[in-house]
CSV table of C-alpha atoms in Angstrom, one decimal:
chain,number,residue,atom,x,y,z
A,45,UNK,CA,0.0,0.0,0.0
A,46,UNK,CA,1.6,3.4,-0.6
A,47,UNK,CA,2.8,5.9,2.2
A,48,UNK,CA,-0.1,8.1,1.2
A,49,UNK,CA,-2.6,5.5,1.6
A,50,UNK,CA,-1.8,5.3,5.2
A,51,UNK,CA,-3.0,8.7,6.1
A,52,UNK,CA,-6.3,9.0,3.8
A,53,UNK,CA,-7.9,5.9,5.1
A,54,UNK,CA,-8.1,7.4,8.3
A,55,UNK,CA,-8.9,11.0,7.9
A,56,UNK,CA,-11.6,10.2,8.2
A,57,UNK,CA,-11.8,10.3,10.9
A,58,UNK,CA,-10.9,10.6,10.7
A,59,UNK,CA,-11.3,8.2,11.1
A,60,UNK,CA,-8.6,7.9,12.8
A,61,UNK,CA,-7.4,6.4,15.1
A,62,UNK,CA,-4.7,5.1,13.3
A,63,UNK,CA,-3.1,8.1,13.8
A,64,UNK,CA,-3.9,10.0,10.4
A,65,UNK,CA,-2.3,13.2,9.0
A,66,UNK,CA,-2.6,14.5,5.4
A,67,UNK,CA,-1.3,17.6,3.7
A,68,UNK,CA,-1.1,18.9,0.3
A,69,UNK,CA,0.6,21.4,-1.5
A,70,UNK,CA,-1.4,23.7,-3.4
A,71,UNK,CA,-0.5,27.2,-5.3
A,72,UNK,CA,-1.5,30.8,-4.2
A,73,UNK,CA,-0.8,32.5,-7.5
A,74,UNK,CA,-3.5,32.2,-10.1
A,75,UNK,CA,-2.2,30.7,-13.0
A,76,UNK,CA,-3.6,29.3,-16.0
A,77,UNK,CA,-6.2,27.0,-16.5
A,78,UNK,CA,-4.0,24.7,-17.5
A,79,UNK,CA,-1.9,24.8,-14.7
A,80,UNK,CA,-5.2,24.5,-12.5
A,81,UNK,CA,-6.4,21.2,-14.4
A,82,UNK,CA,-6.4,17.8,-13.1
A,83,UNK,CA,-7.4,14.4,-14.2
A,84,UNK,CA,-8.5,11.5,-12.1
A,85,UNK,CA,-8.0,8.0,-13.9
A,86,UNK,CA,-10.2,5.4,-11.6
A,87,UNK,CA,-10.1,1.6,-11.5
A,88,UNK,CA,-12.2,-0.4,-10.2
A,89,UNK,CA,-10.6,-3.6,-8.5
A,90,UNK,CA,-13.4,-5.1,-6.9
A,91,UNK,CA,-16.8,-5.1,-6.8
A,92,UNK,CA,-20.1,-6.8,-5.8
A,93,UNK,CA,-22.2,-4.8,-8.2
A,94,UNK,CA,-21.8,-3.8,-11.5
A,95,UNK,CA,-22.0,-0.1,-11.3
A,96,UNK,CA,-22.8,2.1,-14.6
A,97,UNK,CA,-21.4,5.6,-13.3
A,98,UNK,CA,-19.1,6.2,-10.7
A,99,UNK,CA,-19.8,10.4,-8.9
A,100,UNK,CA,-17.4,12.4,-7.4
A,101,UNK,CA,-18.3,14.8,-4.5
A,102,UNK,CA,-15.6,17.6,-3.9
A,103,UNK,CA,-15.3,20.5,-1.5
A,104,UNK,CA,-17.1,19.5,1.3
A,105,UNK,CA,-20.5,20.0,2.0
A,106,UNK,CA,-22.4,22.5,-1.0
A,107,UNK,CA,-19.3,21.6,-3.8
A,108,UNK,CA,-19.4,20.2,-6.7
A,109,UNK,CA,-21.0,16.6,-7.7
A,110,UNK,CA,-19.6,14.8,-10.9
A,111,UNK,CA,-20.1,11.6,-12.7
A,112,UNK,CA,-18.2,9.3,-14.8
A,113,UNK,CA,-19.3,6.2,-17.2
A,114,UNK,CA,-17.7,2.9,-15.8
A,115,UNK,CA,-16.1,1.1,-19.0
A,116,UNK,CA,-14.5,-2.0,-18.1
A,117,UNK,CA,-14.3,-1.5,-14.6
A,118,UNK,CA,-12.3,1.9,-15.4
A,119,UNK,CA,-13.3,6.1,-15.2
A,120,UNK,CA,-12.1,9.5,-15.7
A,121,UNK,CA,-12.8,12.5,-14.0
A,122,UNK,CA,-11.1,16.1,-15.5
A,123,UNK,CA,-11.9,19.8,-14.4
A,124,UNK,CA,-10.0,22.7,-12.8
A,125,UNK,CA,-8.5,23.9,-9.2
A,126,UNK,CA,-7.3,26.3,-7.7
A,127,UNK,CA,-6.1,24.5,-5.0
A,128,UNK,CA,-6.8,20.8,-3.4
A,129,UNK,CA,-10.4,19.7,-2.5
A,130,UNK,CA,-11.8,17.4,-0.5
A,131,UNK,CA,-14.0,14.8,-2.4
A,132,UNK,CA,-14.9,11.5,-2.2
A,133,UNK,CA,-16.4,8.6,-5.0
A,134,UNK,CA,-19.4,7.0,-4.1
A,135,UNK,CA,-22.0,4.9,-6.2
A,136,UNK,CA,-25.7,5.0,-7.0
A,137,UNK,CA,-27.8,4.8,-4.1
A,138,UNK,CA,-24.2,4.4,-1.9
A,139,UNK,CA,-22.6,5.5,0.6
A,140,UNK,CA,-19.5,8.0,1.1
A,141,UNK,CA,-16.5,6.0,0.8
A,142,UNK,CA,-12.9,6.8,2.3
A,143,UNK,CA,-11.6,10.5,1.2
A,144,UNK,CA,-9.1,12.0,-0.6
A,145,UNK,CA,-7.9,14.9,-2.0
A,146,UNK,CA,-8.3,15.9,-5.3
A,147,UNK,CA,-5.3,18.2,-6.7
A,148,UNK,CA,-3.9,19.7,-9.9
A,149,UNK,CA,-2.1,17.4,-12.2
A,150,UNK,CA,-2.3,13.2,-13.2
A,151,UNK,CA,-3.5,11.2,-10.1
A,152,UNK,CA,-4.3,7.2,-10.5
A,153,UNK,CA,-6.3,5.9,-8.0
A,154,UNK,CA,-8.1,2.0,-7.3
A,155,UNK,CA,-10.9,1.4,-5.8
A,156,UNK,CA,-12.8,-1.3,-4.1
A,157,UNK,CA,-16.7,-1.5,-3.9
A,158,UNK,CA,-18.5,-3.0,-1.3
A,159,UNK,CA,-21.7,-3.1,0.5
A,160,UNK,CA,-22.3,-0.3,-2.1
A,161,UNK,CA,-19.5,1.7,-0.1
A,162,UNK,CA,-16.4,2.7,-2.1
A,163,UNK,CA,-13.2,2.6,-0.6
A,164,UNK,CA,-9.6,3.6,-1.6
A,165,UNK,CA,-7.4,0.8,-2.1
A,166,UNK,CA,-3.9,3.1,-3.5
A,167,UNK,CA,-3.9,6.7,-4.7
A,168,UNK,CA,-0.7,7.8,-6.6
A,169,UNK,CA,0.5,11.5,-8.1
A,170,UNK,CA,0.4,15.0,-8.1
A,171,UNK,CA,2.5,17.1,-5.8
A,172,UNK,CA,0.0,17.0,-3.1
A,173,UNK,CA,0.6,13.3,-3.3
A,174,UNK,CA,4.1,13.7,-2.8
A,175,UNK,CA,4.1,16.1,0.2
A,176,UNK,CA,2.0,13.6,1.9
A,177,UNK,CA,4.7,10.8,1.6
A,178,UNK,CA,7.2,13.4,3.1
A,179,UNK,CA,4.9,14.1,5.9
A,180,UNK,CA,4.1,10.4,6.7
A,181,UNK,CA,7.3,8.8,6.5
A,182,UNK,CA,9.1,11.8,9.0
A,183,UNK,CA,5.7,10.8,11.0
A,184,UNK,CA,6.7,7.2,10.9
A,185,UNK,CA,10.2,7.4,11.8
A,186,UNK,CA,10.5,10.1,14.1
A,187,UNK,CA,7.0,9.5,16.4
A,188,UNK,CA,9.4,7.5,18.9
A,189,UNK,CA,12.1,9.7,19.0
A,190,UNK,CA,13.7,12.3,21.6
A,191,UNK,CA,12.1,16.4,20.0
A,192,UNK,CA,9.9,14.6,17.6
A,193,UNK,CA,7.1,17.2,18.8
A,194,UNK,CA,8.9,20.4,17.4
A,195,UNK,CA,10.9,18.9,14.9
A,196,UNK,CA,7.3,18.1,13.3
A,197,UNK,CA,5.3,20.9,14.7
A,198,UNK,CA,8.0,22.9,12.3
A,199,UNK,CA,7.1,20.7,9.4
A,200,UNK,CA,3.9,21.1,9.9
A,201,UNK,CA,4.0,24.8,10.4
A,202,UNK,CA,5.7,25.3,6.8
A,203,UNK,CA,3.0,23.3,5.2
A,204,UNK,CA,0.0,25.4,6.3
A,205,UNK,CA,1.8,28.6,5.5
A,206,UNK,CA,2.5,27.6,1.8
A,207,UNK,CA,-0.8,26.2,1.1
A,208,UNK,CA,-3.1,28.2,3.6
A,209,UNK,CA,-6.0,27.9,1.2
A,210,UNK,CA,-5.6,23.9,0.5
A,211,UNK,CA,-8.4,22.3,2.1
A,212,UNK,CA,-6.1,19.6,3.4
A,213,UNK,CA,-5.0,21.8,5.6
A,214,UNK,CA,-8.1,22.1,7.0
A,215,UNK,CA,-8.2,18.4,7.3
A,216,UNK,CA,-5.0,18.0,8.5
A,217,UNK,CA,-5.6,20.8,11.1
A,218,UNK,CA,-8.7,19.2,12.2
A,219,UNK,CA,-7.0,16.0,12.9
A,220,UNK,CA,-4.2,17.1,14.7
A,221,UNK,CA,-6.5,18.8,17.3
A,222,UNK,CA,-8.4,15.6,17.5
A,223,UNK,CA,-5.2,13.6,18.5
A,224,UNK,CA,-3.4,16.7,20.6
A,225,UNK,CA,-0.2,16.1,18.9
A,226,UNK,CA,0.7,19.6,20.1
A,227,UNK,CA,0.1,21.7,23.1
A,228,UNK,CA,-2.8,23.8,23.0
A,229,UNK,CA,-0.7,27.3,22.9
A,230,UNK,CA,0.8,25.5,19.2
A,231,UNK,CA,-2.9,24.3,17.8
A,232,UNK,CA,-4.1,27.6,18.1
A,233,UNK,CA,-1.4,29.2,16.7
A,234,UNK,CA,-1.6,26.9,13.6
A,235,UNK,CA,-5.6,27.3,13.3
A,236,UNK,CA,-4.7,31.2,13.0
A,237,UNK,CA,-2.4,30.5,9.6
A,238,UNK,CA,-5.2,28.7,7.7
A,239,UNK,CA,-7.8,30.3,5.4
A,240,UNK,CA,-10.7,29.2,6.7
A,241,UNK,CA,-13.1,30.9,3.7
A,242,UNK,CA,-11.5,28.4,1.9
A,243,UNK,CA,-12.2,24.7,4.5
A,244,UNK,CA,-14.4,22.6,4.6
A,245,UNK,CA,-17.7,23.5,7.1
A,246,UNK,CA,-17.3,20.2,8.8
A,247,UNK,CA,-13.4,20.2,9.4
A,248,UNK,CA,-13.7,23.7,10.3
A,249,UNK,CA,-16.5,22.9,13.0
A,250,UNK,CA,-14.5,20.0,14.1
A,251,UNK,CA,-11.2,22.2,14.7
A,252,UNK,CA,-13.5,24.8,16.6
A,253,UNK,CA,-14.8,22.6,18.7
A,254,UNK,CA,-11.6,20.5,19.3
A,255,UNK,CA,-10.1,23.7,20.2
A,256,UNK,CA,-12.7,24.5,22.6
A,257,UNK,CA,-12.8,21.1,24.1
A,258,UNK,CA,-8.6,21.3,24.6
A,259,UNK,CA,-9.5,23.7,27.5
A,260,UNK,CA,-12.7,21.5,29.0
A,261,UNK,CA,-11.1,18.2,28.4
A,262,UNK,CA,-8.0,17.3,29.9
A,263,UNK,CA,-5.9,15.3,31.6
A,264,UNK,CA,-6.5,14.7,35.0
A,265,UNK,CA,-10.6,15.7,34.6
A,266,UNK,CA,-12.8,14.0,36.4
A,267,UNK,CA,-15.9,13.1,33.9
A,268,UNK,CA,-19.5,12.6,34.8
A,269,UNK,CA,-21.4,9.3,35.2
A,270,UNK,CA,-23.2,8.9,32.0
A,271,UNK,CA,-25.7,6.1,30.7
A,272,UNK,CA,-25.9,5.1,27.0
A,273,UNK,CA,-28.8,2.5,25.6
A,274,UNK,CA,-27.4,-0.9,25.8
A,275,UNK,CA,-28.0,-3.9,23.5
A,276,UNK,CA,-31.2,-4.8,25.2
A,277,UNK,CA,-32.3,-1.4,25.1
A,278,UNK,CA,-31.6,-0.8,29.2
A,279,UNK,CA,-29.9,2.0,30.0
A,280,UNK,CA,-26.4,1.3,31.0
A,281,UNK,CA,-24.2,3.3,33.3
A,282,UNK,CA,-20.1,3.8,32.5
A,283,UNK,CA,-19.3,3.5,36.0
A,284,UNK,CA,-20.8,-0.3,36.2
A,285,UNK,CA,-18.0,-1.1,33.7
A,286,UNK,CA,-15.4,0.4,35.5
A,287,UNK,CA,-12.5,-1.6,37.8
A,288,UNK,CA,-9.5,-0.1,37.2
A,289,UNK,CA,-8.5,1.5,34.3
A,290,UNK,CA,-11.5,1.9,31.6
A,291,UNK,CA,-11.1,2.7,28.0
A,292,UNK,CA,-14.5,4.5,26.5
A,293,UNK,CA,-14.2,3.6,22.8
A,294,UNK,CA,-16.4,5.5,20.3
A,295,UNK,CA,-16.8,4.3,17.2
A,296,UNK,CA,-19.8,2.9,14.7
A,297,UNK,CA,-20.8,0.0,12.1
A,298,UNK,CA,-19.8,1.9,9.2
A,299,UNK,CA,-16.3,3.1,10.2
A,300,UNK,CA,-14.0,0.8,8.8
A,301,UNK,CA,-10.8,2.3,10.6
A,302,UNK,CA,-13.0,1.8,13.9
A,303,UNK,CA,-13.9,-2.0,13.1
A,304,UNK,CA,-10.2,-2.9,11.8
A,305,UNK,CA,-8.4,-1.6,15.6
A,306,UNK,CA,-10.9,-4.0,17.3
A,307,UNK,CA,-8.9,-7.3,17.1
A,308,UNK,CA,-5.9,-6.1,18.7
A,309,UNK,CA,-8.0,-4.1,21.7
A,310,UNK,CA,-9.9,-7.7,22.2
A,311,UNK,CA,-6.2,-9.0,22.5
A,312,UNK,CA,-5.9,-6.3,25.2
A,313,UNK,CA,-8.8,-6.8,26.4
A,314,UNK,CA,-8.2,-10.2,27.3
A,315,UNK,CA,-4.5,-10.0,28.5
A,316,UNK,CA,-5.4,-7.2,31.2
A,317,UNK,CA,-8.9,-7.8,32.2
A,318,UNK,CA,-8.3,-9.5,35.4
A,319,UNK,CA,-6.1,-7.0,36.1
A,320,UNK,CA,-8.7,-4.4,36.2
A,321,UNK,CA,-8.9,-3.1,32.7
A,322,UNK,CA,-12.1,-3.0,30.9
A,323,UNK,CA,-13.8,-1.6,27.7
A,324,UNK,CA,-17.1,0.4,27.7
A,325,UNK,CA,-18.1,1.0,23.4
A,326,UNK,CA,-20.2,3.9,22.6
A,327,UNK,CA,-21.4,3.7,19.2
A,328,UNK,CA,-22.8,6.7,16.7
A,329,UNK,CA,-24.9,4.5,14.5
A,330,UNK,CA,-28.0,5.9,13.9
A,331,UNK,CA,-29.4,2.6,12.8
A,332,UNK,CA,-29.6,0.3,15.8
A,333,UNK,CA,-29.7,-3.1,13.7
A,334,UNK,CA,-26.5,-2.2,11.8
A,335,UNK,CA,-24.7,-1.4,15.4
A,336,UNK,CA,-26.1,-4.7,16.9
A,337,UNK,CA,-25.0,-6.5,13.3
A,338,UNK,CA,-21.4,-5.3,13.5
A,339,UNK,CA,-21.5,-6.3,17.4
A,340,UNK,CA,-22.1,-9.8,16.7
A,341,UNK,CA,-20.4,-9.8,13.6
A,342,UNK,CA,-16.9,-8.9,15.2
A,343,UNK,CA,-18.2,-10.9,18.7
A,344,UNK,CA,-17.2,-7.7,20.5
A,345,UNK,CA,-16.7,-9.2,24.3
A,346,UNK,CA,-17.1,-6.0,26.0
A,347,UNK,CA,-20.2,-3.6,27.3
A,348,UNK,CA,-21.2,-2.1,24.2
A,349,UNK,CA,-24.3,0.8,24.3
A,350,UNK,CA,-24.9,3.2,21.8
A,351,UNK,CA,-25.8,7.1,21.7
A,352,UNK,CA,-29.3,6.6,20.6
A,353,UNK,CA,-31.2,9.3,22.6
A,354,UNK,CA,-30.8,13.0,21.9
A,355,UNK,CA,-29.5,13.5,25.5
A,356,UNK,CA,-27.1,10.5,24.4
A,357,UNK,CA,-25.8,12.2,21.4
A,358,UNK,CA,-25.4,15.6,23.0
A,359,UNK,CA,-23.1,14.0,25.9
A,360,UNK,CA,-21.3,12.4,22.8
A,361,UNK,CA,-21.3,16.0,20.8
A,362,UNK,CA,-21.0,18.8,23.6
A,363,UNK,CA,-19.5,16.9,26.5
A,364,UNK,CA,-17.1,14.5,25.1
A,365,UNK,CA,-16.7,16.8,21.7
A,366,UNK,CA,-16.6,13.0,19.8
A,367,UNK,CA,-16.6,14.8,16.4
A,368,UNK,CA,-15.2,11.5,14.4
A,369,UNK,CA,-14.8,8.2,15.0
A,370,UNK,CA,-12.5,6.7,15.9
A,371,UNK,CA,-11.7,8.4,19.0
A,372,UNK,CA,-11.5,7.1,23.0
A,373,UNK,CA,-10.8,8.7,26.4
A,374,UNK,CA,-8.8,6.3,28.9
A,375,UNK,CA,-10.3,6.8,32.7
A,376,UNK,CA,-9.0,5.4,36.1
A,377,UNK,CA,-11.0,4.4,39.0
A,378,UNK,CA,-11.8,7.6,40.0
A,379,UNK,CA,-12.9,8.5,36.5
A,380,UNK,CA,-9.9,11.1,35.6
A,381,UNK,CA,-8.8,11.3,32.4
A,382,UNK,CA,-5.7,9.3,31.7
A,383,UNK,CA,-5.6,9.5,28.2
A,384,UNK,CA,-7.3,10.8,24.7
A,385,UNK,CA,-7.3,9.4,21.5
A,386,UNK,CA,-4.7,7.0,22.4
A,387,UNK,CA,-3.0,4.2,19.5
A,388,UNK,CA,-3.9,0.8,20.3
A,389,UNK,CA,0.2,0.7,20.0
A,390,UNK,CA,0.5,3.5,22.6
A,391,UNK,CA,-2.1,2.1,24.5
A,392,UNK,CA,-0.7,-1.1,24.7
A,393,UNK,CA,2.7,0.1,26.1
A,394,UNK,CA,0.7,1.7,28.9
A,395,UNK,CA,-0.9,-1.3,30.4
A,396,UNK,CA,2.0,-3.1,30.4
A,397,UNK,CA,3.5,-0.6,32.3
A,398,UNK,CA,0.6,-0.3,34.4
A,399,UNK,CA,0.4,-3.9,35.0
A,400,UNK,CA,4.1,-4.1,36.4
């Protein structure tokens, strides 16, 4: 799978938590139309339906919806930028699939369609493309490392000042609050250098209220006792899960980054829960049967409610600020915050730890 392909799958959240980061590179002089163009050669690599026209949603929200004939499993897309977009392919009567971003220039990208959801299997070219590789290989090989923080904040800080009107900034931005890479003081200071005229509604909400939530949310915050609607529809409590250590995992049936962490957090699960450690799931679907499906389907061992009340989704929205999925909030015995948004690798280092 290509470097890139590591950070798009999860942006979406985000979502991720595979830790996700994306970045383009986009111009601020307006050139010609030429130099603005792109084209998007597709191909399909699997499918369980035969679909006729492939559309393409870009710029968030209100943008612009395409379509392209499928001919032997293959389709085009042209038009013209001025700077990277957010978009995403989706069939007929389907749903979203994973993002990307669409830029100037020759980009190749493989799909897979399933469940009538489209995913991205590998997306190559274009200089956005290319800035991303740079980005997520000094991710990979640094994250473990003594300064890594402002050796990357610096990176990072370059890239949003070149391309302030690239709507992967916005993304990138959005997802970096989410997983408080930086210290508050930095996130804010990097929100300031975007364009946000330019962003995508939803990333923009979700930075706002990340931001807000950096100051509500903390370390060391002791949260409320909440209930969520369990699988038999009773009303379930988070403290009646709790020992411990307790990890509250929010995720949903149709998040795919969500679903693929689960096997190694049942390996935790099961390694550390005589010790005390325990997982209460919190999921976002809006359709009860598909939550309960995907339960059963992944035999989940844990408690596992979901937000189906209003009151439920505004402790999700305006308490926890859950704005993609996945995210999760570590708690101790006393129900203080531990950790946010932790890596299942990061999370696993802390138990063992723990558990010495």
């Amino acid at each position: 799978m290509k470097k890139s392909q590591f950070l798009l799958r999860v942006i979406a959240k985000m979502a991720v938590v595979l830790v996700v980061f994306v970045v383009g590179c986009a111009s601020n002089t307006n050139g010609t139309s030429d130099k603005n163009r792109y084209t998007l050669r597709g191909h399909i690599l699997e499918k369980d339906l035969v679909p006729e026209y492939i559309y393409m949603a870009s710029g968030g929200a209100g943008g612009k919806l395409d379509s392209s004939r499928v001919e032997n499993n293959r389709f085009v897309f042209t038009g013209s930028i001025d700077y990277p977009l957010f978009a995403r392919l989706r069939i007929k009567d389907g749903y979203g699939g994973t993002p990307f971003f669409l830029d100037k220039g020759e980009i190749k990208i493989d799909v897979v369609i399933n469940k009538r959801m489209t995913f991205t299997d590998t997306i190559i070219g274009s200089g956005a493309m290319v800035e991303l590789d740079s980005l997520t290989s000094f991710y990979k090989e640094n994250k473990d490392k003594p300064n890594f923080t402002e050796a990357f904040y610096v990176k990072v800080e370059d890239v949003i000042k070149r391309n302030p009107r690239s709507q992967v900034v916005g993304s990138l931005l959005s997802n970096l609050i989410h997983l408080r890479i930086f210290p508050s003081d930095k996130l804010f200071d990097l929100y300031s250098l975007i364009d946000t005229s330019t962003q995508t509604k939803t990333n923009i909400a979700n930075a706002r209220d990340g931001l807000r939530a950096l100051n509500t949310l903390k370390v060391g915050k002791v949260i409320d006792d909440f209930t969520f609607s369990g699988v038999g529809e009773n009303d379930i409590p988070l403290s009646g899960s709790l020992d411990k250590l307790l990890l509250i995992e929010f995720w949903a049936s149709w998040c795919s980054p969500c679903r693929e962490t689960t096997p190694k957090l049942k390996e935790m699960y099961k390694m550390y829960k005589s010790e005390g450690f325990s997982v209460f799931g919190i999921s976002i679907d809006r359709n009860r049967k598909a939550w309960l499906d995907a339960v059963k389907e992944d035999q989940i061992p844990w408690v596992n409610t979901i937000a189906e009340t209003k009151e439920q989704r505004d402790v999700v929205d305006n308490y926890f600020f859950i704005k993609s999925v996945p995210s999760n909030i570590l708690i101790d015995k006393d129900r203080a915050i531990v950790g946010i948004n932790i890596e299942p690798d990061s999370l696993s280092k802390i138990l063992s730890v723990w558990n010495e």
